Coordinates of C-alpha atoms in Angstrom, one line a residue:
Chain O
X28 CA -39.5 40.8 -50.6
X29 CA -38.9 36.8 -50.8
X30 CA -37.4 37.4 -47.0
X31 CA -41.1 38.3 -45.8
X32 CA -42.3 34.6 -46.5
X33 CA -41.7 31.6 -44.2
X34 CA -41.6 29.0 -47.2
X35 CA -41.1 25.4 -47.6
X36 CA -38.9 24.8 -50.5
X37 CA -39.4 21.6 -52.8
X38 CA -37.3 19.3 -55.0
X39 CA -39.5 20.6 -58.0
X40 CA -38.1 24.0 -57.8
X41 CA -41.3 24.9 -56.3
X42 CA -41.9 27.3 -52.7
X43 CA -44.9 27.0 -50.3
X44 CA -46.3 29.2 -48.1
X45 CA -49.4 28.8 -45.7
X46 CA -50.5 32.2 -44.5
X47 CA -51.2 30.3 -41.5
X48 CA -47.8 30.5 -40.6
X49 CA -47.3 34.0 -42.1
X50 CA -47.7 37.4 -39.9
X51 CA -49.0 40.3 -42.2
X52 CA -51.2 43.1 -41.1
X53 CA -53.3 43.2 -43.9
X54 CA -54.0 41.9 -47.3
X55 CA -52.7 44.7 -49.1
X56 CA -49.4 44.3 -47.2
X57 CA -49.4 40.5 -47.9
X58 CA -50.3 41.0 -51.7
X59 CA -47.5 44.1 -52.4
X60 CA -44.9 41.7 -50.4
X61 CA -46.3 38.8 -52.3
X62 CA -45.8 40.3 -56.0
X63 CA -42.1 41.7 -55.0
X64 CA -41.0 38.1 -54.0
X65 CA -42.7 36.9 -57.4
X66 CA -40.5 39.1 -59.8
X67 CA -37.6 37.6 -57.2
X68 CA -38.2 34.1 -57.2
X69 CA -38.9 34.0 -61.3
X70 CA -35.5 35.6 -61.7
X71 CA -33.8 32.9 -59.2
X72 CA -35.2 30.1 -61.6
X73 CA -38.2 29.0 -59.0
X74 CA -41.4 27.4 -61.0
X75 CA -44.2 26.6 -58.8
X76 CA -45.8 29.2 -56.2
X77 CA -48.0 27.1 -54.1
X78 CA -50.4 29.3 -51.1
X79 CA -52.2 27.3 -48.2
X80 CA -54.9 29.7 -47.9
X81 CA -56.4 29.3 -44.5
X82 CA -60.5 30.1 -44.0
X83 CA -58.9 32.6 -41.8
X84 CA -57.6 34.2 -44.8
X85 CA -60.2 33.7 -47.7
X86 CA -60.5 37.3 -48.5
X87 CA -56.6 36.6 -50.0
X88 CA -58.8 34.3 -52.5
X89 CA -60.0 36.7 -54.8
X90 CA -56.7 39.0 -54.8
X91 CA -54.3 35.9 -55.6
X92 CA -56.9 35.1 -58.7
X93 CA -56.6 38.4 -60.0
X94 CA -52.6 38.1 -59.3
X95 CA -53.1 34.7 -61.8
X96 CA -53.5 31.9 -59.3
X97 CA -55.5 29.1 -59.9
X98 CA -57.2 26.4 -57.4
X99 CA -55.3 23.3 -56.7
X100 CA -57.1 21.8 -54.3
X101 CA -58.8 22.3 -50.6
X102 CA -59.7 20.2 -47.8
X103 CA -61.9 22.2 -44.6
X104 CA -60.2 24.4 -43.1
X105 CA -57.9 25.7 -46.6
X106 CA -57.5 26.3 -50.2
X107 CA -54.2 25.6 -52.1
X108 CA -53.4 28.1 -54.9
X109 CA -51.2 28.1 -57.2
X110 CA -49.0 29.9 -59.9
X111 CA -46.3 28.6 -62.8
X112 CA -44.1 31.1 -62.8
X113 CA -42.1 29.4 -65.4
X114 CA -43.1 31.7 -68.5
X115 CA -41.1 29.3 -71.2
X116 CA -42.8 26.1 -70.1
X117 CA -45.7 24.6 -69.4
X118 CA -47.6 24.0 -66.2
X119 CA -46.0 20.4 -64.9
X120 CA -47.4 21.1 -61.2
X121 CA -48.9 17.9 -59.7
X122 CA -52.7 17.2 -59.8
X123 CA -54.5 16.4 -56.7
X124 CA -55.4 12.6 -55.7
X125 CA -58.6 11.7 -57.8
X126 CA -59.5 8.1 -56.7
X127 CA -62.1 6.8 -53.8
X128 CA -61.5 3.9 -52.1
X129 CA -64.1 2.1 -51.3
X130 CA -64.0 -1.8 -49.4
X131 CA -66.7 -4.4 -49.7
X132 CA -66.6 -7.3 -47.1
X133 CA -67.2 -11.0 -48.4
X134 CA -68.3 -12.5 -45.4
X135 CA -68.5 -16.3 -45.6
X136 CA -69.4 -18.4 -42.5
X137 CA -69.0 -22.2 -41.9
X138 CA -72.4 -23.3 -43.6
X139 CA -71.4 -21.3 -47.1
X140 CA -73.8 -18.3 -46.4
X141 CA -72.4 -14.8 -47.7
X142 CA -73.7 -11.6 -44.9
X143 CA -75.7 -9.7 -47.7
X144 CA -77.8 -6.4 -46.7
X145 CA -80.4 -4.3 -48.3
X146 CA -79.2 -0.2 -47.9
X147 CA -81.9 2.1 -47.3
X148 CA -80.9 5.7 -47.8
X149 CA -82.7 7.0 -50.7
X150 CA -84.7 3.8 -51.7
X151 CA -88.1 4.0 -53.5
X152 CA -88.2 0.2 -54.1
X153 CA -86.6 -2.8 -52.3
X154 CA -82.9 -2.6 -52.8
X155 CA -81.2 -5.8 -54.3
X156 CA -78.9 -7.8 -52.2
X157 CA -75.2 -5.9 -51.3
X158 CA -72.1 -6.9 -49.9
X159 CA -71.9 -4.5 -46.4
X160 CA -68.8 -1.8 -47.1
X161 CA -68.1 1.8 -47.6
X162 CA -65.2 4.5 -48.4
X163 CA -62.3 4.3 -46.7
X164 CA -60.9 6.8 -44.0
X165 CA -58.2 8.8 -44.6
X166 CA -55.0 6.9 -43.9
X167 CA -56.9 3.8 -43.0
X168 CA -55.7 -0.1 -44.5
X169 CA -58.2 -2.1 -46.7
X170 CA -58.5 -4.8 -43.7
X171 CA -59.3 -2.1 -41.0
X172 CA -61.7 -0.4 -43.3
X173 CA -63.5 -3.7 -44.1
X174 CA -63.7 -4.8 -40.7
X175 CA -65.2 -1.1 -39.5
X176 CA -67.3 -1.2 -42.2
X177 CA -68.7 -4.8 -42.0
X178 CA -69.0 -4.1 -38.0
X179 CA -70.7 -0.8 -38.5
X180 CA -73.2 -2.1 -40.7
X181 CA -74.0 -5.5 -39.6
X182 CA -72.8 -5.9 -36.5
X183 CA -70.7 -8.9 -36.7
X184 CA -67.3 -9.0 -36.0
X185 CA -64.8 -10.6 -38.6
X186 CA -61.5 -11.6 -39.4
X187 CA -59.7 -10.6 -43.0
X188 CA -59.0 -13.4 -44.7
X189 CA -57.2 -12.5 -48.1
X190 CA -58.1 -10.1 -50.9
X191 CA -60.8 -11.5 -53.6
X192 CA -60.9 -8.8 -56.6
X193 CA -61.4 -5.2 -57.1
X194 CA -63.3 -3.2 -59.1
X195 CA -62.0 0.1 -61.1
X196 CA -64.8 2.7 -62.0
X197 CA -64.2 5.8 -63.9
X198 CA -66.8 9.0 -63.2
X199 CA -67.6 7.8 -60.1
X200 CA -68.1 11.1 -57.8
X201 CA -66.9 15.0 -58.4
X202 CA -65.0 13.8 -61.8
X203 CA -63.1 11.0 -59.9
X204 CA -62.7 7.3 -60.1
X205 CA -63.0 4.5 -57.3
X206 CA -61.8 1.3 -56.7
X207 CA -64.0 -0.9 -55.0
X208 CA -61.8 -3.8 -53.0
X209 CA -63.8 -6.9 -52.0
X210 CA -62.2 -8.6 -48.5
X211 CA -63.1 -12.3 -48.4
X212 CA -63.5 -12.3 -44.4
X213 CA -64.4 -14.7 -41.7
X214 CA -66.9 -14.3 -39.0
X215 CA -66.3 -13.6 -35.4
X216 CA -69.5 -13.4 -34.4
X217 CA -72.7 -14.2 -36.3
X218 CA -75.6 -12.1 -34.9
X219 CA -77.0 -9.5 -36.9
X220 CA -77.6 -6.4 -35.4
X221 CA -77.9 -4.0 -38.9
X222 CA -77.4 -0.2 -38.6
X223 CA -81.0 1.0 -38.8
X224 CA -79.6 4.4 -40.3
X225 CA -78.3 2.6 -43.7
X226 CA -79.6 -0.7 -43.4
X227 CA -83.2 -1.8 -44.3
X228 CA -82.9 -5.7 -44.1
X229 CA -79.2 -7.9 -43.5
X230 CA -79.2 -11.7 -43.4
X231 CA -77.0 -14.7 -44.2
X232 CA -77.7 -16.8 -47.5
X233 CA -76.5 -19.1 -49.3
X234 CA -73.9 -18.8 -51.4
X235 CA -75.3 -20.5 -54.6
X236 CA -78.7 -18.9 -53.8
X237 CA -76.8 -15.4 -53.8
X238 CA -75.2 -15.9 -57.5
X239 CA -78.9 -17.0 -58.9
X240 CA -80.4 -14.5 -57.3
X241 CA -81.9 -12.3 -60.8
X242 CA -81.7 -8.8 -58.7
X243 CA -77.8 -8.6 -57.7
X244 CA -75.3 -6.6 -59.5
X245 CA -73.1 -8.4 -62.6
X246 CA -70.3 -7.4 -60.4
X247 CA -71.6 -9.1 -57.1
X248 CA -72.3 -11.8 -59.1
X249 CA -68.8 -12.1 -60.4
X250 CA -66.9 -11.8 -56.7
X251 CA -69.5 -14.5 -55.9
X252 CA -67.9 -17.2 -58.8
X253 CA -64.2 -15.5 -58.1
X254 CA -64.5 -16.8 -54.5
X255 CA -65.5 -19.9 -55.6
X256 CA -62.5 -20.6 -58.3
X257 CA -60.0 -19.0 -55.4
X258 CA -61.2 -21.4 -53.0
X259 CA -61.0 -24.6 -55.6
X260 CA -57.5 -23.3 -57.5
X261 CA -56.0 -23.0 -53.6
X262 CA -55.1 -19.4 -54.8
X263 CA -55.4 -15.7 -53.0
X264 CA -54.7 -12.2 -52.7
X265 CA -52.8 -11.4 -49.7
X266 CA -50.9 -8.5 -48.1
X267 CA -47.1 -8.9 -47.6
X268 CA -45.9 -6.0 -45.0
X269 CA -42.4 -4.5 -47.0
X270 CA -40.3 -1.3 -46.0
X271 CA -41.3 1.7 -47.6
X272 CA -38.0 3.4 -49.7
X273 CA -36.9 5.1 -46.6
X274 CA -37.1 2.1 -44.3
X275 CA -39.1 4.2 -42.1
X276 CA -42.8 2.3 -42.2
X277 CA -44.0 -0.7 -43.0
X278 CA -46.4 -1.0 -46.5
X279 CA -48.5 -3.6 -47.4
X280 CA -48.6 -5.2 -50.5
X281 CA -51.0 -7.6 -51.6
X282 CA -49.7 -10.5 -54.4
X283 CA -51.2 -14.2 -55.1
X284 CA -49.9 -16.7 -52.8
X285 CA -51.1 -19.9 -52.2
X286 CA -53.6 -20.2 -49.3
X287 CA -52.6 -23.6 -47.8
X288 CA -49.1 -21.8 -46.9
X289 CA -50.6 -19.5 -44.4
X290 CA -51.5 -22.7 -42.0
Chain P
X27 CA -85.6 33.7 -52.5
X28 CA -85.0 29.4 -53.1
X29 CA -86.1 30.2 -57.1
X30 CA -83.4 33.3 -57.4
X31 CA -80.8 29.7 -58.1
X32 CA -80.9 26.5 -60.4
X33 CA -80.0 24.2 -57.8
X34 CA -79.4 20.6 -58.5
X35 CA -80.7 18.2 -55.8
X36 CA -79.0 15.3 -54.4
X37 CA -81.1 11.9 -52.9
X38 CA -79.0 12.6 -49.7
X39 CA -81.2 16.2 -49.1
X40 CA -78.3 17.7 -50.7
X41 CA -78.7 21.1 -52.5
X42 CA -75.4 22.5 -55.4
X43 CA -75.2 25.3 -56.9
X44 CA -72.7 26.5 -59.4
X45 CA -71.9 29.9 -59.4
X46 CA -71.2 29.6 -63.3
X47 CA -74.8 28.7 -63.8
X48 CA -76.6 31.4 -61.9
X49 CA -76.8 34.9 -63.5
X50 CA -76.7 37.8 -60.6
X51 CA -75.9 41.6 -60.5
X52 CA -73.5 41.4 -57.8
X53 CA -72.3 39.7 -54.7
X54 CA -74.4 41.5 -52.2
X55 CA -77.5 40.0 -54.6
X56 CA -76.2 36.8 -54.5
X57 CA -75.4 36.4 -50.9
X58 CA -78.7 38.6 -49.8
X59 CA -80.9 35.5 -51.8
X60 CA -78.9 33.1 -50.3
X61 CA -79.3 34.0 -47.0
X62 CA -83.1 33.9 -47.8
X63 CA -82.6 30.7 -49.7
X64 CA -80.7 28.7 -46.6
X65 CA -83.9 29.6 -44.3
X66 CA -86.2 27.9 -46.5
X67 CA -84.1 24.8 -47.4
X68 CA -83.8 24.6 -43.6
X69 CA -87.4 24.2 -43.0
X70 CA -88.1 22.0 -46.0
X71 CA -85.4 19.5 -44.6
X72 CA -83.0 20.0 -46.9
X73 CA -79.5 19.5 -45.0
X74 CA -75.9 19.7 -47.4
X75 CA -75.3 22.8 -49.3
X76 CA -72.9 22.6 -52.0
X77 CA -71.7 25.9 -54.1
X78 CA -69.1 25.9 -56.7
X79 CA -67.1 28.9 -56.8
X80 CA -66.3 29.2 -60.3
X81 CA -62.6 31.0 -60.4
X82 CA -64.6 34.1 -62.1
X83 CA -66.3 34.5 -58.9
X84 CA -64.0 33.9 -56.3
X85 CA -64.9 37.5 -54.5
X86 CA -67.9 35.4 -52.9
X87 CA -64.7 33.4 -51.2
X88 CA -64.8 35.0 -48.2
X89 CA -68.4 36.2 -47.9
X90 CA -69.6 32.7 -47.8
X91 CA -66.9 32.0 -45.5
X92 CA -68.0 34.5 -42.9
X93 CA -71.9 32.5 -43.4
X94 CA -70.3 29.6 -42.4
X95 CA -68.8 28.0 -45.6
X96 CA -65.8 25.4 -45.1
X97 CA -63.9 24.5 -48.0
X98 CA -64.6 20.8 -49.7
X99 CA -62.3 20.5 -52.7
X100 CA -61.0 22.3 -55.1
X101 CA -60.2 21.9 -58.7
X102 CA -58.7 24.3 -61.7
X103 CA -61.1 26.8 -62.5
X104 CA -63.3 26.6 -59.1
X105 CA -63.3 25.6 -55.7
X106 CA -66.7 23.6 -54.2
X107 CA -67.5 25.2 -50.7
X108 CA -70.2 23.7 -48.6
X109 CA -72.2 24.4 -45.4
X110 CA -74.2 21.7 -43.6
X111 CA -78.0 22.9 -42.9
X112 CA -78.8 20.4 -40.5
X113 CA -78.5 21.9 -36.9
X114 CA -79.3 18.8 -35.0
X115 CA -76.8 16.2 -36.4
X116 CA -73.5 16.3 -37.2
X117 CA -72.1 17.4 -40.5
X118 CA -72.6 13.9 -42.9
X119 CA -71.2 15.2 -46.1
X120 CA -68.5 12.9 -48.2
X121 CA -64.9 13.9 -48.3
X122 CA -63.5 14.3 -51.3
X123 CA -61.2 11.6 -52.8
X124 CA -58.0 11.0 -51.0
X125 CA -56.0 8.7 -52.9
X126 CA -53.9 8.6 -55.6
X127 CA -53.1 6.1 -58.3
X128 CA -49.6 5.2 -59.6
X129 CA -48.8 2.3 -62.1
X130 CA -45.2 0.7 -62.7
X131 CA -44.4 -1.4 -65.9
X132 CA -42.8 -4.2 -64.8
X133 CA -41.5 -4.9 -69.0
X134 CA -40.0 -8.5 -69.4
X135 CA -38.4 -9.6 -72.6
X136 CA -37.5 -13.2 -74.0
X137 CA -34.6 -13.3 -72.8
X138 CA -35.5 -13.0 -69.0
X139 CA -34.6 -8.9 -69.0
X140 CA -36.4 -6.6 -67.0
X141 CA -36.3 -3.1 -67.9
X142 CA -35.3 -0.5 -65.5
X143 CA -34.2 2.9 -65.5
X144 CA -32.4 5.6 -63.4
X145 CA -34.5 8.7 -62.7
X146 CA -32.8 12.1 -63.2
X147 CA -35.0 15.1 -61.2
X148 CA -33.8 16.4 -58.3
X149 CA -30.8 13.6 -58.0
X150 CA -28.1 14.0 -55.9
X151 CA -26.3 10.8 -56.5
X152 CA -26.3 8.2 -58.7
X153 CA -30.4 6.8 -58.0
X154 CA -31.3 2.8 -58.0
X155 CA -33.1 0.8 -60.6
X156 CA -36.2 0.9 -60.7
X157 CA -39.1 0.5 -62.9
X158 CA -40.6 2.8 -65.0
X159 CA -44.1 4.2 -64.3
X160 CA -46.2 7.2 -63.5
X161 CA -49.4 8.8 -62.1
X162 CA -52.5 8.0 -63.8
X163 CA -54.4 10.7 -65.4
X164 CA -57.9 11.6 -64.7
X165 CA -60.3 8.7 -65.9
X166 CA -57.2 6.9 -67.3
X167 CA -57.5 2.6 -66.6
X168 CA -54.5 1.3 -64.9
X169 CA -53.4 -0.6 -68.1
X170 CA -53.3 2.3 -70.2
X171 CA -51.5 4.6 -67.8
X172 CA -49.4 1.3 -67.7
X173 CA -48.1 1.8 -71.4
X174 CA -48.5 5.3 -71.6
X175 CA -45.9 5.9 -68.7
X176 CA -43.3 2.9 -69.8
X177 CA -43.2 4.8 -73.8
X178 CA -42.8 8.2 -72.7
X179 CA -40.1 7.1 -70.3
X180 CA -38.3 4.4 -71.9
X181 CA -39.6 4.1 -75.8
X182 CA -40.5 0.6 -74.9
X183 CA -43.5 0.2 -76.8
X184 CA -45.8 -2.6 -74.8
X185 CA -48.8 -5.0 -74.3
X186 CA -50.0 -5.7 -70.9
X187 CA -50.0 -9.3 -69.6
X188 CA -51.5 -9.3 -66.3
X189 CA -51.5 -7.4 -62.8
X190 CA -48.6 -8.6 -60.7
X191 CA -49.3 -6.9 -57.5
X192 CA -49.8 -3.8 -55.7
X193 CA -48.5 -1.5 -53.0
X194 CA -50.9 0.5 -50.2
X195 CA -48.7 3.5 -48.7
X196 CA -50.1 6.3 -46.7
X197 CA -49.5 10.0 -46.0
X198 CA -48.0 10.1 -49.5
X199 CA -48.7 13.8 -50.4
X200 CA -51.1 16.4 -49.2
X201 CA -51.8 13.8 -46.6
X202 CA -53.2 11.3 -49.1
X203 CA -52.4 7.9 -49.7
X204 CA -50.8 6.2 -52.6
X205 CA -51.6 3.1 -54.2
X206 CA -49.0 1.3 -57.0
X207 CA -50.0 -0.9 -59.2
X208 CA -47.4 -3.3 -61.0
X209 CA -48.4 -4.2 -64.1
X210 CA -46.0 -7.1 -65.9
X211 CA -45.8 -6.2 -69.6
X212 CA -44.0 -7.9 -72.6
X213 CA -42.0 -5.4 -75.0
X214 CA -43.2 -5.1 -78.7
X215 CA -40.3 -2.8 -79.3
X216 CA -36.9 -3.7 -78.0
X217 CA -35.2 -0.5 -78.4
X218 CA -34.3 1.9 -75.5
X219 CA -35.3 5.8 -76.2
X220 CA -35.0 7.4 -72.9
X221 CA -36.6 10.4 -72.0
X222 CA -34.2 13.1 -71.6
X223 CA -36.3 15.2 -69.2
X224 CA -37.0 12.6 -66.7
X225 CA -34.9 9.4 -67.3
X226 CA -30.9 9.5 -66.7
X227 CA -30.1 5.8 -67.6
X228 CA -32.2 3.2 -68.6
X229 CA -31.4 -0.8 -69.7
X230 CA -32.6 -4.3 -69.9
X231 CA -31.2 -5.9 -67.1
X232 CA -31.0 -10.1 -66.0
X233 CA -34.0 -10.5 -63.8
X234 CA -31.6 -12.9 -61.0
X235 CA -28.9 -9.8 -61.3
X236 CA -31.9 -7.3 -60.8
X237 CA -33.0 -9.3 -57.3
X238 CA -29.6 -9.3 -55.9
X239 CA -29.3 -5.3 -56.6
X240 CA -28.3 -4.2 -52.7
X241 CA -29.6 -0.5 -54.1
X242 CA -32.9 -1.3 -55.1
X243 CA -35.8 -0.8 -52.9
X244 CA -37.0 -3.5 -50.9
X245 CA -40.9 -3.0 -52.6
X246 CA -39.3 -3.6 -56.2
X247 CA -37.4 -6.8 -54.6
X248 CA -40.6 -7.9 -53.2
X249 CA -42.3 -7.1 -57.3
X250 CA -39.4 -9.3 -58.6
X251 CA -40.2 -12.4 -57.0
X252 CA -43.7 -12.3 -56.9
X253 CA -43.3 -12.2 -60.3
X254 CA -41.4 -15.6 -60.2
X255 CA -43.5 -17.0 -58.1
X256 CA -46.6 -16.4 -60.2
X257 CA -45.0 -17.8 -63.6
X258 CA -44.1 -20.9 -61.1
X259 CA -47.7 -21.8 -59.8
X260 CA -49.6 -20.3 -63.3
X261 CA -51.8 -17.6 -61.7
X262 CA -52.0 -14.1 -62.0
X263 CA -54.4 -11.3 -61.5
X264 CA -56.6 -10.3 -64.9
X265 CA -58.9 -8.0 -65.5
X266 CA -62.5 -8.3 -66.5
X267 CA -65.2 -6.5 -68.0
X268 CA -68.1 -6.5 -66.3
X269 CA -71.4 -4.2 -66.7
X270 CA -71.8 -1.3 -64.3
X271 CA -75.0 -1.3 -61.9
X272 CA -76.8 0.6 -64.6
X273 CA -75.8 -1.4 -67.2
X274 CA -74.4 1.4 -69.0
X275 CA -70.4 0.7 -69.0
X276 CA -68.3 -1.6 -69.0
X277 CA -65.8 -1.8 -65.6
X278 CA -62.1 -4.1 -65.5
X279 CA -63.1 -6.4 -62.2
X280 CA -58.8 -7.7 -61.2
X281 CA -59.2 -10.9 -60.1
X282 CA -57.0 -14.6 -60.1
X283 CA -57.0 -16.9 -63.2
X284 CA -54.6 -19.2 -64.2
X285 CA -52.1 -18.2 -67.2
X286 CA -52.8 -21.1 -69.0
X287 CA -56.1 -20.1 -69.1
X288 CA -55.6 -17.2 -71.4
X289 CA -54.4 -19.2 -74.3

């Protein structure tokens, strides 16, 4: 029965299949096949039983539950399902990821003013003062997501400077947590041309006016005196590019150095 | 047909239901009041639909995909489906989270000794140093996942001294990317207990001896003398607390201080 499957076979003693890549006639014939290969694979010592379920094939969904499979994850377009099918052990499958990213520019220009922006989405009263940002794309870097970001919002164009501080929240969204990384960055251009879909006001202020400002988070408040104390102490967060493990890409990694060595 | 749910509404026009909460007969009740229920939300304005599919009811899988449904995420015991009401604009609903969060220990002891272990699973020949470490659970801050991961492996019982750096890497698994944190530690115990399941060897090892390793990876060379570097110029990244928006918790802000500082 296991020959019917095209799998993918993992380190983890663990088989995937995405019934994408399957050719069945029917569920029935998928789900008889399916349970024979089952019995198979427990007996040959495999553990995890992972199914792409394509939208294609949702009406699998409610047959593999029955058969014992849970939900892993899904993204549009699929479900993963899964089954342990080691009966003396418990479940060590891998969870999904469960942390947002999330990028905040700190956009300083030559007179000291910080780009700050009110959001409007959702806003009964006036919004305190925010540093532009937003999630980051699949795949995407911190810098290239705060420069999007920052352009998309604001409409200046800026230049990543070096890592200030990040933020790490827990029951942010869905269960998950985020970490919110604040780019100290340098301005290109200065007009403001603010997004009019999710920005109700956008200006440049001064710095020390920002931290006294009574309305702004505790959080903006502390990036605000971290810039300050990396800018006096000569100290910053900066991205190195290494080799990954199998020499194959390049990975950044961000570490203090000292900001007068990058000139 | 809007009342036959409890619905829980969202200040983006956004619309869940979960299918735990709502009592109904049988599918074709649930979709036939659905159906009903889209048209009005439609003309009230209302524009994400969000419906998790408790595991109990995952017949209404493929029903919901023939309305229209994709698949959003997807977690043990459910899978969130959604369908975007808003004909005239494109679908604006947020991914799910797409990172995940690993933390190494990166344990010194008085005597200049890192610790380092071998990792057993799935090895074909003898693997490099490297440091322990682990995913962190579900809510878990990176300093506790930090200790956590460094006991089970390695017995080494620690206390965190300060965030030494950390690595971005992308299309990790399930397309998602991967971000390591190394946090340096200093052992309270001395004594190695390795796990048996998961560690194969595992030592305290001269930092300089460590560095000029020609097996280890490149990233953990990289780790090493950043973490000379900061205990040479006296800053590292600490974590703060700092009040949430709402005032309600307490978040760790990682930012620069100097060592001396602490003490």
């Amino acid at each position: 029965m296991a020959e019917f499957f095209k799998v993918v076979t993992d380190r983890y003693d663990g088989i995937t299949i995405d019934t994408a890549q399957q050719s069945f006639k029917d569920d029935a014939v998928f789900l008889q096949n399916l349970k024979g290969a089952v019995s198979e694979w427990k007996v040959s010592g495999k553990r995890g039983l992972w199914i792409k379920v394509a939208s294609l094939h949702s009406s699998l969904v409610p047959l593999l539950t029955e058969m014992g499979f849970d939900f892993h994850h899904a993204q549009p377009g699929y479900v993963m399902m899964t089954l342990w099918m080691c009966d003396n052990h418990p479940n060590e499958l891998p969870e999904y990821a469960n942390q947002y990213i999330g990028v905040g520019g700190f956009v300083v220009n030559e007179k000291n003013q910080l780009l700050v922006m009110q959001e409007r989405y959702g806003q009964n009263k006036k919004s305190p003062w925010k540093l532009p940002g937003g999630h980051a794309n699949k795949g995407e870097d911190l810098i290239d997501t705060a420069q999007r970001e920052v352009l998309e919002e604001t409409g200046v164009e800026c230049e990543f400077v070096s890592l200030l501080a990040f933020r790490h929240q827990h029951n942010y969204r869905f269960g998950c947590s985020d970490i919110y990384f604040i780019c100290v960055m340098r301005p290109i251009t200065q007009e403001i041309k603010p997004c009019p879909r999710e920005v109700s006001d956008c200006q440049w202020m001064d710095l020390d006016e920002y931290i006294s400002d009574p309305t702004i988070s505790d959080a903006n408040r502390h990036f605000a005196l971290c810039y300050k104390e990396n800018i006096e102490n000569g100290f910053s967060i900066i991205p190195s590019k290494v080799l990954s493990f199998d020499k194959r890409v390049l990975n950044n990694i961000y570490s203090i150095k000292n900001i007068q060595d990058r000139h």
